[in-house]
Short mmCIF file of C-alpha atoms in Angstrom, two decimals:
data_model
loop_
_atom_site.label_atom_id
_atom_site.label_comp_id
_atom_site.label_asym_id
_atom_site.label_seq_id
_atom_site.Cartn_x
_atom_site.Cartn_y
_atom_site.Cartn_z
CA UNK A 1458 71.05 -55.12 137.85
CA UNK A 1459 70.15 -55.28 141.46
CA UNK A 1460 66.65 -53.80 141.64
CA UNK A 1461 63.80 -55.85 140.27
CA UNK A 1462 60.26 -54.85 139.55
CA UNK A 1463 57.13 -56.81 140.29
CA UNK A 1464 55.89 -56.81 136.72
CA UNK A 1465 58.82 -58.30 134.85
CA UNK A 1466 57.88 -61.96 135.29
CA UNK A 1467 54.27 -61.66 134.17
CA UNK A 1468 54.76 -62.28 130.43
CA UNK A 1469 56.39 -65.68 130.91
CA UNK A 1470 53.21 -67.66 131.62
CA UNK A 1471 51.64 -66.86 128.28
CA UNK A 1472 54.44 -68.64 126.41
CA UNK A 1473 54.74 -71.79 128.51
CA UNK A 1474 52.26 -73.87 126.52
CA UNK A 1475 53.65 -73.26 123.03
CA UNK A 1476 56.93 -73.86 121.32
CA UNK A 1477 59.38 -70.95 121.40
CA UNK A 1478 61.02 -70.25 118.06
CA UNK A 1479 63.87 -67.95 117.18
CA UNK A 1480 61.53 -65.88 115.05
CA UNK A 1481 58.21 -65.09 116.75
CA UNK A 1482 55.10 -63.13 116.03
CA UNK A 1483 54.56 -60.32 118.55
CA UNK A 1484 51.80 -60.86 121.05
CA UNK A 1485 48.78 -58.59 120.93
CA UNK A 1486 49.58 -55.13 122.22
CA UNK A 1487 47.76 -51.81 122.27
CA UNK A 1488 48.24 -50.03 118.97
CA UNK A 1489 49.79 -46.61 119.46
CA UNK A 1490 50.75 -44.91 116.20
CA UNK A 1491 52.18 -41.77 117.75
CA UNK A 1492 55.41 -41.97 115.78
CA UNK A 1493 53.65 -42.46 112.42
CA UNK A 1494 50.89 -39.94 113.05
CA UNK A 1495 50.23 -37.10 110.59
CA UNK A 1496 50.15 -34.72 113.55
CA UNK A 1497 52.86 -32.03 113.10
CA UNK A 1498 55.96 -32.27 115.24
CA UNK A 1499 55.25 -29.11 117.21
CA UNK A 1500 51.92 -30.58 118.35
CA UNK A 1501 53.58 -33.86 119.27
CA UNK A 1502 56.09 -31.93 121.37
CA UNK A 1503 53.22 -30.36 123.29
CA UNK A 1504 51.83 -33.82 124.06
CA UNK A 1505 55.05 -35.01 125.70
CA UNK A 1506 54.90 -34.69 129.51
CA UNK A 1507 57.59 -32.53 131.13
CA UNK A 1508 59.13 -35.45 132.99
CA UNK A 1509 59.47 -37.45 129.76
CA UNK A 1510 61.12 -34.49 128.03
CA UNK A 1511 63.50 -34.10 130.95
CA UNK A 1512 64.45 -37.78 130.87
CA UNK A 1513 64.92 -37.71 127.10
CA UNK A 1514 67.30 -34.74 127.38
CA UNK A 1515 69.24 -36.47 130.14
CA UNK A 1516 69.48 -39.64 128.05
CA UNK A 1517 70.88 -37.64 125.13
CA UNK A 1518 73.38 -36.01 127.48
CA UNK A 1519 74.49 -39.40 128.82
CA UNK A 1520 74.67 -40.87 125.31
CA UNK A 1521 76.83 -37.95 124.16
CA UNK A 1522 79.22 -38.49 127.08
CA UNK A 1523 79.37 -42.20 126.28
CA UNK A 1524 79.99 -41.43 122.61
CA UNK A 1525 82.87 -39.09 123.45
CA UNK A 1526 84.41 -41.69 125.74
CA UNK A 1527 84.38 -44.50 123.19
CA UNK A 1528 85.25 -42.31 120.19
CA UNK A 1529 88.29 -40.97 122.05
CA UNK A 1530 89.50 -44.34 123.32
CA UNK A 1531 88.71 -46.57 120.32
CA UNK A 1532 87.96 -44.41 117.30
CA UNK A 1533 84.52 -43.60 115.92
CA UNK A 1534 84.06 -46.69 113.74
CA UNK A 1535 86.07 -49.22 115.72
CA UNK A 1536 83.76 -50.38 118.49
CA UNK A 1537 80.46 -52.03 119.31
CA UNK A 1538 78.82 -51.16 122.64
CA UNK A 1539 76.85 -54.06 124.13
CA UNK A 1540 74.56 -53.27 127.06
CA UNK A 1541 73.89 -56.01 129.61
CA UNK A 1542 70.33 -56.02 130.96
CA UNK A 1543 68.16 -52.95 131.47
CA UNK A 1544 70.34 -50.58 133.52
CA UNK A 1545 72.07 -48.86 130.58
CA UNK A 1546 69.89 -50.22 127.78
CA UNK A 1547 67.93 -47.01 127.11
CA UNK A 1548 71.16 -44.95 127.09
CA UNK A 1549 72.87 -47.41 124.75
CA UNK A 1550 69.78 -47.43 122.51
CA UNK A 1551 70.04 -43.62 122.38
CA UNK A 1552 73.73 -43.95 121.48
CA UNK A 1553 72.66 -46.15 118.58
CA UNK A 1554 70.36 -43.39 117.34
CA UNK A 1555 73.46 -41.19 117.29
CA UNK A 1556 74.94 -43.47 114.62
CA UNK A 1557 77.12 -45.67 116.75
CA UNK A 1558 77.12 -49.47 116.61
CA UNK A 1559 75.25 -50.87 119.60
CA UNK A 1560 73.46 -54.02 120.76
CA UNK A 1561 71.10 -54.25 123.75
CA UNK A 1562 71.12 -57.71 125.33
CA UNK A 1563 68.37 -58.93 127.64
CA UNK A 1564 70.41 -60.57 130.40
CA UNK A 1565 69.56 -60.19 134.08
CA UNK A 1566 70.45 -61.54 137.50
CA UNK A 1567 74.18 -61.89 136.86
CA UNK A 1568 75.30 -60.51 140.21
CA UNK A 1569 75.22 -64.07 141.57
CA UNK A 1570 77.13 -67.20 140.59
CA UNK A 1571 76.43 -68.59 137.14
CA UNK A 1572 74.35 -71.78 137.18
CA UNK A 1573 76.21 -75.00 136.43
CA UNK A 1574 73.71 -75.94 133.72
CA UNK A 1575 72.10 -73.49 131.32
CA UNK A 1576 69.37 -74.71 128.98
CA UNK A 1577 68.30 -73.31 125.58
CA UNK A 1578 71.73 -71.88 124.77
CA UNK A 1579 70.90 -72.36 121.09
CA UNK A 1580 68.07 -69.81 121.36
CA UNK A 1581 70.40 -67.17 122.73
CA UNK A 1582 72.98 -68.02 120.07
CA UNK A 1583 70.38 -67.42 117.36
CA UNK A 1584 69.47 -64.10 118.96
CA UNK A 1585 73.12 -62.99 119.04
CA UNK A 1586 73.46 -64.00 115.40
CA UNK A 1587 70.41 -61.89 114.52
CA UNK A 1588 72.26 -58.92 116.03
CA UNK A 1589 75.42 -59.55 114.03
CA UNK A 1590 77.29 -61.11 116.94
CA UNK A 1591 78.90 -64.46 116.21
CA UNK A 1592 82.18 -66.10 117.12
CA UNK A 1593 83.26 -65.99 113.47
CA UNK A 1594 82.42 -62.30 112.97
CA UNK A 1595 84.37 -61.28 116.07
CA UNK A 1596 87.38 -63.36 115.03
CA UNK A 1597 87.27 -61.86 111.53
CA UNK A 1598 87.42 -58.27 112.87
CA UNK A 1599 90.54 -58.17 115.07
CA UNK A 1600 90.70 -54.35 115.12
CA UNK A 1601 87.16 -53.90 116.39
CA UNK A 1602 86.44 -53.55 120.11
CA UNK A 1603 83.41 -55.39 121.50
CA UNK A 1604 82.63 -53.70 124.82
CA UNK A 1605 80.15 -54.99 127.42
CA UNK A 1606 78.70 -52.18 129.56
CA UNK A 1607 76.57 -52.14 132.68
CA UNK A 1608 76.02 -50.25 135.91
CA UNK A 1609 78.23 -52.64 137.86
CA UNK A 1610 79.66 -51.56 141.21
CA UNK A 1611 81.38 -54.78 142.25
CA UNK A 1612 82.11 -55.77 138.65
CA UNK A 1613 80.61 -59.22 139.14
CA UNK A 1614 77.76 -58.68 136.68
CA UNK A 1615 80.13 -57.72 133.89
CA UNK A 1616 82.57 -60.53 134.67
CA UNK A 1617 79.74 -63.07 134.67
CA UNK A 1618 78.34 -61.63 131.43
CA UNK A 1619 81.74 -61.98 129.79
CA UNK A 1620 82.12 -65.54 131.08
CA UNK A 1621 78.69 -66.48 129.75
CA UNK A 1622 78.98 -64.79 126.35
CA UNK A 1623 82.50 -66.07 125.70
CA UNK A 1624 81.38 -69.69 125.92
CA UNK A 1625 82.52 -71.66 122.88
CA UNK A 1626 78.90 -72.34 121.94
CA UNK A 1627 78.14 -68.59 121.94
CA UNK A 1628 80.70 -65.88 121.04
CA UNK A 1629 83.95 -67.47 122.19
CA UNK A 1630 86.91 -65.07 121.88
CA UNK A 1631 87.16 -64.21 125.62
CA UNK A 1632 90.17 -61.98 124.98
CA UNK A 1633 88.13 -59.89 122.54
CA UNK A 1634 85.21 -59.11 124.86
CA UNK A 1635 86.03 -56.05 126.93
CA UNK A 1636 84.10 -54.78 129.94
CA UNK A 1637 83.43 -51.21 131.05
CA UNK A 1638 81.30 -50.09 133.98
CA UNK A 1639 79.23 -46.93 133.98
CA UNK A 1640 81.58 -45.49 136.58
CA UNK A 1641 84.57 -45.95 134.26
CA UNK A 1642 82.70 -44.36 131.36
CA UNK A 1643 81.37 -41.31 133.20
CA UNK A 1644 84.21 -40.72 135.65
CA UNK A 1645 83.59 -38.17 138.40
CA UNK A 1646 80.12 -37.35 137.02
CA UNK A 1647 79.02 -40.84 138.04
CA UNK A 1648 79.02 -39.90 141.72
CA UNK A 1649 78.15 -36.21 141.24
CA UNK A 1650 74.94 -37.10 139.40
CA UNK A 1651 74.12 -40.13 141.60
CA UNK A 1652 74.17 -42.36 138.52
CA UNK A 1653 74.41 -45.52 140.60
CA UNK A 1654 70.92 -44.85 141.96
CA UNK A 1655 69.52 -43.70 138.63
CA UNK A 1656 70.72 -46.69 136.61
CA UNK A 1657 69.56 -49.15 139.26
CA UNK A 1658 66.08 -47.64 139.68
CA UNK A 1659 62.96 -48.86 137.92
CA UNK A 1660 62.12 -45.24 137.16
CA UNK A 1661 65.22 -44.90 134.98
CA UNK A 1662 64.70 -48.32 133.40
CA UNK A 1663 61.09 -47.65 132.38
CA UNK A 1664 62.15 -46.87 128.79
CA UNK A 1665 64.39 -49.91 128.34
CA UNK A 1666 64.18 -51.52 124.88
CA UNK A 1667 64.61 -54.96 126.48
CA UNK A 1668 62.96 -56.79 129.35
CA UNK A 1669 64.24 -58.94 132.19
CA UNK A 1670 65.77 -62.28 131.18
CA UNK A 1671 67.44 -64.69 133.60
CA UNK A 1672 69.72 -67.48 132.45
CA UNK A 1673 67.17 -70.14 133.41
CA UNK A 1674 64.67 -68.55 130.99
CA UNK A 1675 66.67 -68.32 127.75
CA UNK A 1676 63.80 -69.84 125.76
CA UNK A 1677 62.10 -66.46 126.17
CA UNK A 1678 65.05 -64.55 124.71
CA UNK A 1679 63.29 -63.14 121.65
CA UNK A 1680 60.26 -62.06 123.67
CA UNK A 1681 62.40 -60.21 126.20
CA UNK A 1682 64.58 -58.66 123.49
CA UNK A 1683 61.59 -56.76 122.06
CA UNK A 1684 59.88 -54.01 124.06
CA UNK A 1685 56.58 -54.86 122.35
CA UNK A 1686 56.57 -58.40 123.76
CA UNK A 1687 58.70 -58.22 126.91
CA UNK A 1688 55.74 -57.35 129.16
CA UNK A 1689 57.12 -54.09 130.54
CA UNK A 1690 54.68 -52.08 128.43
CA UNK A 1691 51.59 -54.19 128.98
CA UNK A 1692 49.36 -51.18 129.71
CA UNK A 1693 48.39 -48.46 127.24
CA UNK A 1694 49.82 -45.72 129.43
CA UNK A 1695 53.23 -47.38 129.75
CA UNK A 1696 53.42 -48.12 126.04
CA UNK A 1697 52.37 -44.56 125.18
CA UNK A 1698 55.08 -43.12 127.46
CA UNK A 1699 57.63 -45.29 125.67
CA UNK A 1700 56.41 -43.94 122.32
CA UNK A 1701 56.57 -40.36 123.62
CA UNK A 1702 60.06 -40.94 124.97
CA UNK A 1703 61.33 -42.43 121.68
CA UNK A 1704 59.83 -39.49 119.78
CA UNK A 1705 61.50 -36.99 122.13
CA UNK A 1706 64.90 -38.66 121.77
CA UNK A 1707 64.73 -38.60 117.98
CA UNK A 1708 63.35 -35.05 117.97
CA UNK A 1709 66.25 -33.81 120.10
CA UNK A 1710 68.76 -35.54 117.83
CA UNK A 1711 67.12 -34.21 114.65
CA UNK A 1712 67.04 -30.62 115.92
CA UNK A 1713 70.65 -30.87 117.04
CA UNK A 1714 71.70 -32.13 113.61
CA UNK A 1715 69.85 -29.27 111.89
CA UNK A 1716 71.66 -26.68 114.02
CA UNK A 1717 74.99 -28.33 113.27
CA UNK A 1718 74.34 -28.26 109.52
CA UNK A 1719 73.36 -24.61 109.33
#
C-alpha cells in the first residue's frame, strides 16, 4: 500500500508502557450498538448515508467478481484468500461474508526492502495461528490454495509478503503460498474502473477491518488486526460509519439470498 494516512500511527503510543500479549482486552471505544439495535431494518436502511450505500454495493460487486475468479480457478471450497494490508481488506472481508474462507492480515509498508532484523516474530506467529494459519496446517492440506492478494502494481509488495510469511518461523511452505494482484483478479475492469486509484486511496480504505502495521511494529499485531483497537475508528463518526457500512453489506447479502431462494 503506497498511500498512508496521518492518523494510522496514533494508537501506538498508548501501548508502549505495557506488555503486549497475544490476547488483549480492547481499549475503550465509543459504544455504537447499531447492529444489535431493536430498530427495524427498513429504518436502519434510511439511516445509512447515500455514499455509504454506494460503497457497500460496490464492495459487494467487487467481492462477487473475486468470488467468481477464485471459484472458477480453484473450486469453491479449495482456497483461502489472504489480504495483505488495507488496500483489499474490506473487499476480502466482504468475500468472507459471502461464505468463502478469508483472512485479513495487517501488514503494511512492504513496497520497500525487507529489514534484515525483524523483532516480535512470535507475536505475529500467534496471530496467524489464531486465524488458522500455521506451517503444519498448510502442509497437511496439499490440495488447498493459499492465495495472498493486494493492489500491487510492481508486484514487490506481494513478493515481500510471501518472503516474510514463508519464513520457517512463520508459515514456511513457500511453494504453497500463491500471489495474485488485483489487476490479475479483475482483468480489464481494473483499468476501466480505475481500481488502482480506488484501492490505494484512504477513502476506499476507510472501512478496512485492519489497521496499519509495519514490520518494525509487530508487537502491536493484535491491536492492528482489530478495527476496534487499531485507531482508525477513534472518533464516534468514523466508528458509526463503519457500523453503517457493515450493516449495509450484510443487508445487501441477505436480500440477495432471499431473492435467490424464492
